[in-house]
CSV table of C-alpha atoms in Angstrom, one decimal:
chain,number,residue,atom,x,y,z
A,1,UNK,CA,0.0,0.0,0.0
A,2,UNK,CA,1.0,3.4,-1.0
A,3,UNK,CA,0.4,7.1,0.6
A,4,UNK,CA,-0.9,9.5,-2.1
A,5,UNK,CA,-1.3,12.8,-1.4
A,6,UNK,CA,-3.6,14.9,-3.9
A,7,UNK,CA,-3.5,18.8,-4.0
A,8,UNK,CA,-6.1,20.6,-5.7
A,9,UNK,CA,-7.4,24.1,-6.3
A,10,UNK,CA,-10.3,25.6,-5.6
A,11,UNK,CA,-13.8,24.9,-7.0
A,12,UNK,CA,-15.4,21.5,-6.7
A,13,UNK,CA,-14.7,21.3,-10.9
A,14,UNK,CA,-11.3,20.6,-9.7
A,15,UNK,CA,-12.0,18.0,-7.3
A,16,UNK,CA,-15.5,15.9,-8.4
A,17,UNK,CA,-13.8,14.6,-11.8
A,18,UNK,CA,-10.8,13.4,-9.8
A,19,UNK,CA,-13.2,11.5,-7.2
A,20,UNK,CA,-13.2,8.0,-9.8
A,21,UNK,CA,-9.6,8.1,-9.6
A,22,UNK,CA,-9.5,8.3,-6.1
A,23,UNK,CA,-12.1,5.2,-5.7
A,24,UNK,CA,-10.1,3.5,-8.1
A,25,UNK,CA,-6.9,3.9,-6.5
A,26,UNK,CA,-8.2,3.1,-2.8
A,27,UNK,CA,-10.0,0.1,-3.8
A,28,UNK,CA,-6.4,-1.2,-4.8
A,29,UNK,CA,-5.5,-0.8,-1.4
A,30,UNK,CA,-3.7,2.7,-1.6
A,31,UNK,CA,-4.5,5.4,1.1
A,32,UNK,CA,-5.2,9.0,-0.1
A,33,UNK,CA,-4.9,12.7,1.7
A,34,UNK,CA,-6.7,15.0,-0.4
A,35,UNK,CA,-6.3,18.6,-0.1
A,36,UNK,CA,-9.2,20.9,-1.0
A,37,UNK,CA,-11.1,24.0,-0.2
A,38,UNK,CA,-13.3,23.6,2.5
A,39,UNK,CA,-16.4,23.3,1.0
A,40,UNK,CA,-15.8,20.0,-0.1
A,41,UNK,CA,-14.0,18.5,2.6
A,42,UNK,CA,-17.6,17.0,3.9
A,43,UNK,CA,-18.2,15.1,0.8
A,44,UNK,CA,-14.6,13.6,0.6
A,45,UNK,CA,-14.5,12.5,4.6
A,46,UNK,CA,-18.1,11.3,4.0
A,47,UNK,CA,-15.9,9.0,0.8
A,48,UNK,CA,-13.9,7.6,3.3
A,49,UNK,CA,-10.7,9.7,2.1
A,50,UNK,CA,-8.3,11.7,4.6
A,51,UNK,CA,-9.5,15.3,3.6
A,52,UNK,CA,-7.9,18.7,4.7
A,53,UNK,CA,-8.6,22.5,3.7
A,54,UNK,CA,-5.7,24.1,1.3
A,55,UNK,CA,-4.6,27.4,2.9
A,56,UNK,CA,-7.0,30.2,3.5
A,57,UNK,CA,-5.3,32.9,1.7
A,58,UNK,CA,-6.0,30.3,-1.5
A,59,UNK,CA,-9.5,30.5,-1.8
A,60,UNK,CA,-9.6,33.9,-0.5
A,61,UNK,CA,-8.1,35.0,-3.6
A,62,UNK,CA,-10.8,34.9,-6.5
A,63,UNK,CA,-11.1,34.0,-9.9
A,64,UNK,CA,-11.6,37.5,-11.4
A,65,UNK,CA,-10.9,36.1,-14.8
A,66,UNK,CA,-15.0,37.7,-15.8
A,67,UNK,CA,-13.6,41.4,-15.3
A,68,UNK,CA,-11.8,40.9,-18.6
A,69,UNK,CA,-13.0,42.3,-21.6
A,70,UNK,CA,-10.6,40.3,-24.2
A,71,UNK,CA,-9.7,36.3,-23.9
A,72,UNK,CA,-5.8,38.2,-23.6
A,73,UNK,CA,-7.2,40.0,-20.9
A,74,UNK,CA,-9.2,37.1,-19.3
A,75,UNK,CA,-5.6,35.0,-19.3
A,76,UNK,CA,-3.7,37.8,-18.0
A,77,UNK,CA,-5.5,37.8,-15.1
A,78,UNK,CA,-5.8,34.0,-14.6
A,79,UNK,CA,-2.0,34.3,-14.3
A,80,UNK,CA,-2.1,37.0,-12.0
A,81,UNK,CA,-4.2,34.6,-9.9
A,82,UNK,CA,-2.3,31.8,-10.4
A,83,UNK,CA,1.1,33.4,-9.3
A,84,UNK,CA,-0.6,34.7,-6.0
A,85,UNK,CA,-1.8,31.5,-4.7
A,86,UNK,CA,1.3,30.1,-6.0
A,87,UNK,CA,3.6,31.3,-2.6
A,88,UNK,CA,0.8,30.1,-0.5
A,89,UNK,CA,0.9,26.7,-2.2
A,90,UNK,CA,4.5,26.4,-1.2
A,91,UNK,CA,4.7,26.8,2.2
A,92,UNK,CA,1.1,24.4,2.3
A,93,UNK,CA,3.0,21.7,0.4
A,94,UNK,CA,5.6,21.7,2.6
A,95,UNK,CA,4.2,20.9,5.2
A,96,UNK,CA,1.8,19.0,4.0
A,97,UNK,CA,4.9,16.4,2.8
A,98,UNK,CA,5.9,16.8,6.4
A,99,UNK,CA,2.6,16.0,8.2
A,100,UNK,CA,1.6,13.2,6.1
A,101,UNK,CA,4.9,11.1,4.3
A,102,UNK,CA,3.4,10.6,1.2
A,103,UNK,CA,5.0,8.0,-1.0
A,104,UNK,CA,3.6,9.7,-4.6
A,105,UNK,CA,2.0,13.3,-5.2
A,106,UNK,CA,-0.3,14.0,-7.2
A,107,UNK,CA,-1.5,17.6,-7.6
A,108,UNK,CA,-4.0,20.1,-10.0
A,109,UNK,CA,-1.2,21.4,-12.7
A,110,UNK,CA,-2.8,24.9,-11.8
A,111,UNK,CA,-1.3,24.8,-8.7
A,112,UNK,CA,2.3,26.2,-10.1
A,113,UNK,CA,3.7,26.6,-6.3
A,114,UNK,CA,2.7,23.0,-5.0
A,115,UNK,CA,4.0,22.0,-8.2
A,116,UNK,CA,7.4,22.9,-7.7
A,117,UNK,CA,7.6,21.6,-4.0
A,118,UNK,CA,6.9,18.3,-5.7
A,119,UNK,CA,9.7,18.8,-8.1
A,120,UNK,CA,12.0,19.5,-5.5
A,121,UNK,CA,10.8,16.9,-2.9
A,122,UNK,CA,12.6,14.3,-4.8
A,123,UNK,CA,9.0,12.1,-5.0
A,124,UNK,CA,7.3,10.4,-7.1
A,125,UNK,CA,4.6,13.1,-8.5
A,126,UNK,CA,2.2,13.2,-11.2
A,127,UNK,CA,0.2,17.1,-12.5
A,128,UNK,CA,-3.7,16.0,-13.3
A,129,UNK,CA,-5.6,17.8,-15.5
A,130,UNK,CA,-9.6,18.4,-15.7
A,131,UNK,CA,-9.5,21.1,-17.8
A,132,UNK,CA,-8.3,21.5,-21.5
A,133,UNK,CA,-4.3,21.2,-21.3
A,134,UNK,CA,-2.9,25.0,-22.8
A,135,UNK,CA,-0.3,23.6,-24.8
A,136,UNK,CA,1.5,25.3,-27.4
A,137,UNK,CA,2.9,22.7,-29.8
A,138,UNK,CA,2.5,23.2,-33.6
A,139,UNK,CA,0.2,20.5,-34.6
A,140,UNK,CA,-2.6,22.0,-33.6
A,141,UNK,CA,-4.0,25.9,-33.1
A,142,UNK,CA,-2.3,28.5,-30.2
A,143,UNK,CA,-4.7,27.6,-27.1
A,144,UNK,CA,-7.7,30.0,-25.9
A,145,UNK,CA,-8.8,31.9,-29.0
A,146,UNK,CA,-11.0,28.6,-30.2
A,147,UNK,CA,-9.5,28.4,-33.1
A,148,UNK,CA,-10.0,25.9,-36.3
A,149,UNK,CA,-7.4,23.8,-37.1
A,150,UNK,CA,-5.4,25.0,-39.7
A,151,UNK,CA,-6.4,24.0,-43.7
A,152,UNK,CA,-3.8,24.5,-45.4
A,153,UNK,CA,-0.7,27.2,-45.7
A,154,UNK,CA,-2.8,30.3,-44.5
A,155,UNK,CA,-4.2,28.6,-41.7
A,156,UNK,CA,-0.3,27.7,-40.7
A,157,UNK,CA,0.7,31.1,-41.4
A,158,UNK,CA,-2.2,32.5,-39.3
A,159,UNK,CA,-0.9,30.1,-36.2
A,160,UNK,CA,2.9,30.8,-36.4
A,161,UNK,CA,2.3,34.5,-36.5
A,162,UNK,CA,-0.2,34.0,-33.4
A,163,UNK,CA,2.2,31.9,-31.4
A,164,UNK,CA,4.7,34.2,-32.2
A,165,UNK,CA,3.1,37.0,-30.7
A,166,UNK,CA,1.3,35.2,-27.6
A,167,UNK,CA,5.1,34.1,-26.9
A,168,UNK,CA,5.8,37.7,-24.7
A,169,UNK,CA,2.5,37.6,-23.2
A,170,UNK,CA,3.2,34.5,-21.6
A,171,UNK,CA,6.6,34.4,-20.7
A,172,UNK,CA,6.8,32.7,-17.4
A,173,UNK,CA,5.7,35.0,-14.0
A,174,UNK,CA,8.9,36.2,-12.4
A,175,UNK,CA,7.4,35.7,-8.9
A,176,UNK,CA,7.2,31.5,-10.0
A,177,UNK,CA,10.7,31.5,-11.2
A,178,UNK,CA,12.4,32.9,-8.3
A,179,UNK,CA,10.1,30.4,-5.8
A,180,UNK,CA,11.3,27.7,-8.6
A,181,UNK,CA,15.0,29.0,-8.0
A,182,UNK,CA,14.6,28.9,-4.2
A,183,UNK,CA,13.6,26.0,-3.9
A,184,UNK,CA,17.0,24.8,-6.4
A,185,UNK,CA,14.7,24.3,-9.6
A,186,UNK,CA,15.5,25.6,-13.4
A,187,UNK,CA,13.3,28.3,-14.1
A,188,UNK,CA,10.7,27.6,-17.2
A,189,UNK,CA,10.4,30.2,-19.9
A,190,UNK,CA,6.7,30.2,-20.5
A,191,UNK,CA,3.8,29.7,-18.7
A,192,UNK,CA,2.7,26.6,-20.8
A,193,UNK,CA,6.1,24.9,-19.5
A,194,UNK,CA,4.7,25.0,-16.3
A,195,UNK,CA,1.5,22.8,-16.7
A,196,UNK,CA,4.6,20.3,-18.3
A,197,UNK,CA,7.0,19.8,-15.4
A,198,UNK,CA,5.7,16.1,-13.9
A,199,UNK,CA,7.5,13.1,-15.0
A,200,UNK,CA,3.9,11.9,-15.5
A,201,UNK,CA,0.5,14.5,-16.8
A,202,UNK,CA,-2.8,13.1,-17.0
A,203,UNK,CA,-5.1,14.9,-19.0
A,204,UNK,CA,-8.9,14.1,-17.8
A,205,UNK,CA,-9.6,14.5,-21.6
A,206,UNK,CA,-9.1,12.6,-25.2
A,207,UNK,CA,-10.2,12.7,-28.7
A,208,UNK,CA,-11.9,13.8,-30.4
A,209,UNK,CA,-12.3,16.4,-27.7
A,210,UNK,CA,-8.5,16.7,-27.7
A,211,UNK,CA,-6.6,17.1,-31.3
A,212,UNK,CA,-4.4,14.6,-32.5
A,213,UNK,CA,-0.7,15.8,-31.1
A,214,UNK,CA,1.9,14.1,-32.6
A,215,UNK,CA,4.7,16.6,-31.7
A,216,UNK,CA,3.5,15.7,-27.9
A,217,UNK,CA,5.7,14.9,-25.3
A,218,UNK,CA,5.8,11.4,-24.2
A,219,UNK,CA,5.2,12.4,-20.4
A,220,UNK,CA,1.1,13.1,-21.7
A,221,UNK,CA,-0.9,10.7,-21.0
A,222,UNK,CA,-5.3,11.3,-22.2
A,223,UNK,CA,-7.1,9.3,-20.0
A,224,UNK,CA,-10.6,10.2,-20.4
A,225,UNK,CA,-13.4,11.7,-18.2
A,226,UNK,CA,-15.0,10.4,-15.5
A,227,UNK,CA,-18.7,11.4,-13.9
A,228,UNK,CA,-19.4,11.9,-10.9
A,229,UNK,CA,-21.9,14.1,-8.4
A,230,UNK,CA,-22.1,14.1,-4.8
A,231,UNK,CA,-25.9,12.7,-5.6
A,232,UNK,CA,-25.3,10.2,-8.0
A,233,UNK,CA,-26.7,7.6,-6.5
A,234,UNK,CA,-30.0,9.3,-4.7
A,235,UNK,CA,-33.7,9.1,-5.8
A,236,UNK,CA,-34.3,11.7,-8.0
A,237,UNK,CA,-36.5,14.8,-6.0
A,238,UNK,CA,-40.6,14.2,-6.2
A,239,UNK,CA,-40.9,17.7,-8.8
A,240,UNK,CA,-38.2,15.9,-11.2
A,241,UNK,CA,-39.7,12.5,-11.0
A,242,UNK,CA,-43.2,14.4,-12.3
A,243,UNK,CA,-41.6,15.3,-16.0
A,244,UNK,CA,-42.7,13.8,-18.7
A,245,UNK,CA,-41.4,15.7,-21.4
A,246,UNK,CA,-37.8,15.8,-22.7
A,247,UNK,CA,-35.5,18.1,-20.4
A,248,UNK,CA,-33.1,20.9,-21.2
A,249,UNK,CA,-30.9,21.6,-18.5
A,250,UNK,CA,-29.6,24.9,-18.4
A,251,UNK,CA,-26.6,25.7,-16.4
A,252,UNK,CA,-23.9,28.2,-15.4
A,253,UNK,CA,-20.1,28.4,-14.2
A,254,UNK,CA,-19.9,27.4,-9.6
A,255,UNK,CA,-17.4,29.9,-9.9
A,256,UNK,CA,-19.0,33.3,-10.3
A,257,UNK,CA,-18.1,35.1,-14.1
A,258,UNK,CA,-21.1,37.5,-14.3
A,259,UNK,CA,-22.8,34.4,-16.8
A,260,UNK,CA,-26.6,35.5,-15.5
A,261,UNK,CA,-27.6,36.6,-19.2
A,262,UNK,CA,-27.4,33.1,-20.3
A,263,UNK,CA,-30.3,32.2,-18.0
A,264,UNK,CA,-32.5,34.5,-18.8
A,265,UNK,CA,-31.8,33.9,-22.8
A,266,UNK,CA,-32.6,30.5,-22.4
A,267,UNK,CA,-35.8,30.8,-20.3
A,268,UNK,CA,-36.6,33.2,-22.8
A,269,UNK,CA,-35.8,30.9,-25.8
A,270,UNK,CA,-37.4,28.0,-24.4
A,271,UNK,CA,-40.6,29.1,-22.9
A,272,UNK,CA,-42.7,28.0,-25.9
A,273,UNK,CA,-40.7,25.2,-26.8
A,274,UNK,CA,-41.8,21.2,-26.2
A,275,UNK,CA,-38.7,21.1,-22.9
A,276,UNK,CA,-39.0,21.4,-19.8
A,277,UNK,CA,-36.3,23.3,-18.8
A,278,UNK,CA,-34.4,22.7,-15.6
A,279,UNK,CA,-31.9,25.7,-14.4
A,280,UNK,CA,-29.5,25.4,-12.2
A,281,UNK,CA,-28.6,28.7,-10.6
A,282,UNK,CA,-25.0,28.0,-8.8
A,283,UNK,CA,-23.9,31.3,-7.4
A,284,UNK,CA,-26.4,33.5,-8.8
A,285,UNK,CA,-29.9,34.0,-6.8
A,286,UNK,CA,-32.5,32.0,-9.3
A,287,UNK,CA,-35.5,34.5,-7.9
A,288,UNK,CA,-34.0,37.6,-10.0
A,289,UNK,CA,-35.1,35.6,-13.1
A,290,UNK,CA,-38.1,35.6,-15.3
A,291,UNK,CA,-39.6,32.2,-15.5
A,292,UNK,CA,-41.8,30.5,-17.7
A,293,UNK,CA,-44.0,27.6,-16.6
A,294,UNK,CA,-42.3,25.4,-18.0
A,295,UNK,CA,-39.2,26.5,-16.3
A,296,UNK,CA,-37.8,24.6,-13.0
A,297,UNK,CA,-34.8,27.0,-11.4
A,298,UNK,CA,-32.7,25.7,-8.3
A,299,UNK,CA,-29.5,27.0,-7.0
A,300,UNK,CA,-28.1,22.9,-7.4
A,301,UNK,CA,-29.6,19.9,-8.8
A,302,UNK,CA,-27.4,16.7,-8.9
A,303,UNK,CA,-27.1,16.9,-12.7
A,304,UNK,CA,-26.6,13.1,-13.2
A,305,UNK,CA,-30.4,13.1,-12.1
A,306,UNK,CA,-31.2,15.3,-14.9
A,307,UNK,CA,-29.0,14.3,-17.5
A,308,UNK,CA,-31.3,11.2,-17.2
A,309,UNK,CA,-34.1,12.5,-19.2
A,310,UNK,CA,-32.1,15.2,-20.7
A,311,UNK,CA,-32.4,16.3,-24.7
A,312,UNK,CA,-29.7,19.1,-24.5
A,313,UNK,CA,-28.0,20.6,-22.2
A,314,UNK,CA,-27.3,24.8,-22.3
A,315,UNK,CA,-23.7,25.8,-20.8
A,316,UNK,CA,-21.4,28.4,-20.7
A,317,UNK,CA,-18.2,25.5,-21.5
A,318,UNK,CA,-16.8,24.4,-18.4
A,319,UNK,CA,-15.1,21.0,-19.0
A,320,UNK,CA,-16.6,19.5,-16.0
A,321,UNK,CA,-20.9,19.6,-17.1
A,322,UNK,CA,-19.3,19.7,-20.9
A,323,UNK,CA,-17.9,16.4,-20.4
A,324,UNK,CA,-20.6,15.1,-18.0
A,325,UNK,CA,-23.5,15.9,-20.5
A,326,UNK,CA,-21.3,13.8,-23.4
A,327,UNK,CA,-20.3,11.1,-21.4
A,328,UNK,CA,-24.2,10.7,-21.1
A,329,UNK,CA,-24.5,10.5,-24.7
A,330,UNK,CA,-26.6,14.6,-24.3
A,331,UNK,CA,-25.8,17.3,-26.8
A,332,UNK,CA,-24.6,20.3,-25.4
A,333,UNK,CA,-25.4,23.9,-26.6
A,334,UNK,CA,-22.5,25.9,-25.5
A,335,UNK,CA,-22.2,30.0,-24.8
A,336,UNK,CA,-18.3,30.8,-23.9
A,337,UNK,CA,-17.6,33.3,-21.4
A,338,UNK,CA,-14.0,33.1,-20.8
A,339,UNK,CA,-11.3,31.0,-19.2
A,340,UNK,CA,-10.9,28.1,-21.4
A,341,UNK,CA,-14.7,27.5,-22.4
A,342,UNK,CA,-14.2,29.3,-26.2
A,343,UNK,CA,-11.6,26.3,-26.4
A,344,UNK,CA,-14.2,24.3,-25.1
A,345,UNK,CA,-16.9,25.1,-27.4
A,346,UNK,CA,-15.1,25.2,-30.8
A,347,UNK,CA,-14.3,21.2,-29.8
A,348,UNK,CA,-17.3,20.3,-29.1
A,349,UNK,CA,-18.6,21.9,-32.3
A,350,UNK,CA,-16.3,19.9,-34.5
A,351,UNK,CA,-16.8,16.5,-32.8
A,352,UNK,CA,-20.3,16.9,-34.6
A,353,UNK,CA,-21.7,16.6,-30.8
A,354,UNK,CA,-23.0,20.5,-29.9
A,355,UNK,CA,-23.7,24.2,-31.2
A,356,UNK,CA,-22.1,27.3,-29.6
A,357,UNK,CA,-23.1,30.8,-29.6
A,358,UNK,CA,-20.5,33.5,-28.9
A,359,UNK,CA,-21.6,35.5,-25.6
A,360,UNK,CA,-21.8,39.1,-27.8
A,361,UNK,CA,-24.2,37.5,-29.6
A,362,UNK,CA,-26.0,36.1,-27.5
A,363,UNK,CA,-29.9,36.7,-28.1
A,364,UNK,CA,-33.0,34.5,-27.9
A,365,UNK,CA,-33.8,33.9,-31.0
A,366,UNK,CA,-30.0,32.5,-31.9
A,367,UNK,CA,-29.9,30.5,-28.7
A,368,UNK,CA,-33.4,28.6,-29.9
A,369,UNK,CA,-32.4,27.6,-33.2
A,370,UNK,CA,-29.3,26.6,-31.7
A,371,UNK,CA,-30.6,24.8,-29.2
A,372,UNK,CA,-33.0,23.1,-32.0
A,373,UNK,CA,-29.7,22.1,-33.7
A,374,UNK,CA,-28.0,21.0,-30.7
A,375,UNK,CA,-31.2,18.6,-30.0
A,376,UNK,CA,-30.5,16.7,-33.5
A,377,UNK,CA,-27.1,15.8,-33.0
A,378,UNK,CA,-27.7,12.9,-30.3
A,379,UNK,CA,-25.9,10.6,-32.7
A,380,UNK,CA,-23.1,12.1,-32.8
A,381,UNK,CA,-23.2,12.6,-29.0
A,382,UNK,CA,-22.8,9.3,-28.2
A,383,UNK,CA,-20.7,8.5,-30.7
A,384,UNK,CA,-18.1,11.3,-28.9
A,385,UNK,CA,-19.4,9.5,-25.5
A,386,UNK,CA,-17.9,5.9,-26.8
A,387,UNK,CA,-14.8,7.8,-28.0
A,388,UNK,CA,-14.6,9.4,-24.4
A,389,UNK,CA,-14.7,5.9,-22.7
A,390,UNK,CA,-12.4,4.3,-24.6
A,391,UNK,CA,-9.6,6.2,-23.1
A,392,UNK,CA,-9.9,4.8,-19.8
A,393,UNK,CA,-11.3,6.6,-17.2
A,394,UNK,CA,-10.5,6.5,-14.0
A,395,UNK,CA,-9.1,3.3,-14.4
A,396,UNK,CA,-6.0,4.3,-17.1
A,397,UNK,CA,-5.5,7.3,-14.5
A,398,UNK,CA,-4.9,4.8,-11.6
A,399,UNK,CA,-2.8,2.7,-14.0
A,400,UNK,CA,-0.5,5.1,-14.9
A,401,UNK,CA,-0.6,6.8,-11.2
A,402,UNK,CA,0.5,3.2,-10.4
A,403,UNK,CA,3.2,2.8,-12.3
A,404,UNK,CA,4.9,6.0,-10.4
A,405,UNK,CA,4.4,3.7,-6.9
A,406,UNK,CA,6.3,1.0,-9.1
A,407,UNK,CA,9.1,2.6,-10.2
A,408,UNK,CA,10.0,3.0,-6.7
A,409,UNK,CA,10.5,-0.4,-5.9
């Protein structure tokens, strides 16, 4: 039996899709530490794992990533919010390694400062990934525009001229380097480098969500998505249960980016429609809405209840309800925001298994009809559902997380 101690950032979207994993890996007889914010401590003690709150000072610095008004400005700041609970990260890993003797880490690769303890600890340690990787590498478009794939020699003009010129804005944080160099690591030139500096990167993603990387480095491994809720396995509630018609779930970003309009577009798209529509509300209050009758809006539904009876789901991108709402075999309308979801949504689009409507023009007559296109593309939905599974899961993550405990024998 092995010690594994997992570090993640805040938001439950970085610890639910890691929870599979964690089964996985305890019911081979490993023992896990997770640390988390504290909201989801409960649900991870009530698991059975050891669970403990990442420092204070973490959580209490926000994702202000929606106060940008470009996707240059939006990763600026995402940076900026990285690097600052990067030097509480350090000092929490420490003595985190000291408290608990793990034999392998494994930690969120946006967690730059834990990162580098890892480095430095001499351990076994593995970066996990449930969000979109933001590599750089030339087979494929620069990351966070959504981009096509290049066709042809203007599309591979168009990307060397944009990597060229993203290079400055994301040349590595000084702040990281010097903790890097304090702690007797190289520094890394680029901020990309630093999601790449575990002997082992699992990417909760694959094709066709994922483009073909040749040029990838070997330490990459796509494993797939796993589902999970913390409600998976309840009854569904009495008002859910009474439905009859197909469902479209509606739902917004846990972490707050000012995403409200999307609510109200989709209430107002779908009142006439044959759905019923089922909002979930997350941070936003659901009585400042407008609601048609056939709308239901809660603050949080367990969405693997809905997904159930679901025809489409409405998002604003993040990979956690993207992937969720595929992995059920549901189409997925998407509206981008920010942070990585215009990534998200382009994907999506050309895996043939959702629609997307930029935010600016966002209206309720475009959202219908692409709702009403998203709806007709359940074939292709599962088809990107059985590509999805075929990766692995949570079982190729354990595998590979294995294979760091083997090396050290």
């Amino acid at each position: 039996m092995s010690r594994f101690l997992v570090y993640t950032a805040p938001g439950s979207g970085h610890v639910y899709p890691l929870i599979p994993t964690l089964l996985e890996l305890r019911e081979r007889g490993h023992e896990l530490v997770v640390f988390a914010e504290e909201s989801t401590l409960e649900t991870l003690r009530g698991l059975g794992f050891g669970a403990a709150a990442v420092h204070p000072e973490i959580e209490q610095r926000e994702d202000d990533t929606w106060k940008a008004v470009t996707p240059i400005g939006a990763m600026r700041r995402s940076v900026a919010m990285y690097v600052d609970r990067a030097r509480h990260e350090v000092t929490d890993m420490q003595d985190a390694i000291a408290t608990w003797r793990p034999d392998v880490i494994a930690l969120d690769n946006n967690c730059w400062g834990a990162a580098a303890v890892a480095q430095a600890s001499g351990l076994p340690w593995a970066q996990l990934a449930t969000f979109l990787l933001p590599l750089t590498t030339p087979d494929a478009p620069p990351f966070g525009l959504g981009l096509r794939p290049a066709a042809g020699w203007p599309g591979r003009l168009r990307d060397g001229i944009l990597r060229q010129s993203a290079l400055p804005l994301f040349a590595a944080p000084r702040a990281v380097n010097k903790l890097r160099r304090d702690l007797g690591l190289a520094t890394v030139k680029h901020v990309p480098d630093l999601y790449m500096t575990a002997p082992l990167i699992l990417s909760y993603t694959a094709q066709p969500l994922e483009y073909p990387r040749p040029l990838l480095q070997s330490s990459v491994h796509f494993v797939g998505p796993s589902s999970w809720d913390p409600a998976s396995d309840t009854d569904e509630p009495e008002w859910l249960a009474s439905l009859n018609r197909p469902v479209v779930l509606v739902t917004v970003s846990t972490v707050f980016q000012d995403d409200a309009k999307l609510i109200q577009a989709a209430l107002d798209a779908l009142a006439d429609e044959p759905y019923d529509v089922v909002v979930t509300t997350a941070s936003i209050d659901p009585a400042r809405f407008r609601a048609p009758a056939n709308a239901h809006l809660h603050r949080f539904v367990p969405h693997s209840l809905v997904l159930r009876k679901a025809a489409a789901v409405v998002c604003h991108g993040g990979m956690g309800i993207t992937q969720k709402s595929l992995l059920a075999g549901v189409p997925v309308c998407i509206v981008p925001f920010g942070r990585d979801q215009l990534e998200v949504a382009r994907r999506v689009e050309l895996a043939g298994a959702g629609t997307r409507v930029p935010a600016g023009r966002l209206n309720p007559r475009r959202l219908r009809e692409a709702v009403r296109q998203a709806v007709g593309k359940k074939q292709q939905a599962v088809r990107v559902a059985e590509q999805l599974r075929a990766a692995g899961g949570a079982q190729a993550a354990a595998d590979e997380l294995a294979k760091l405990v083997a090396a050290q024998v």
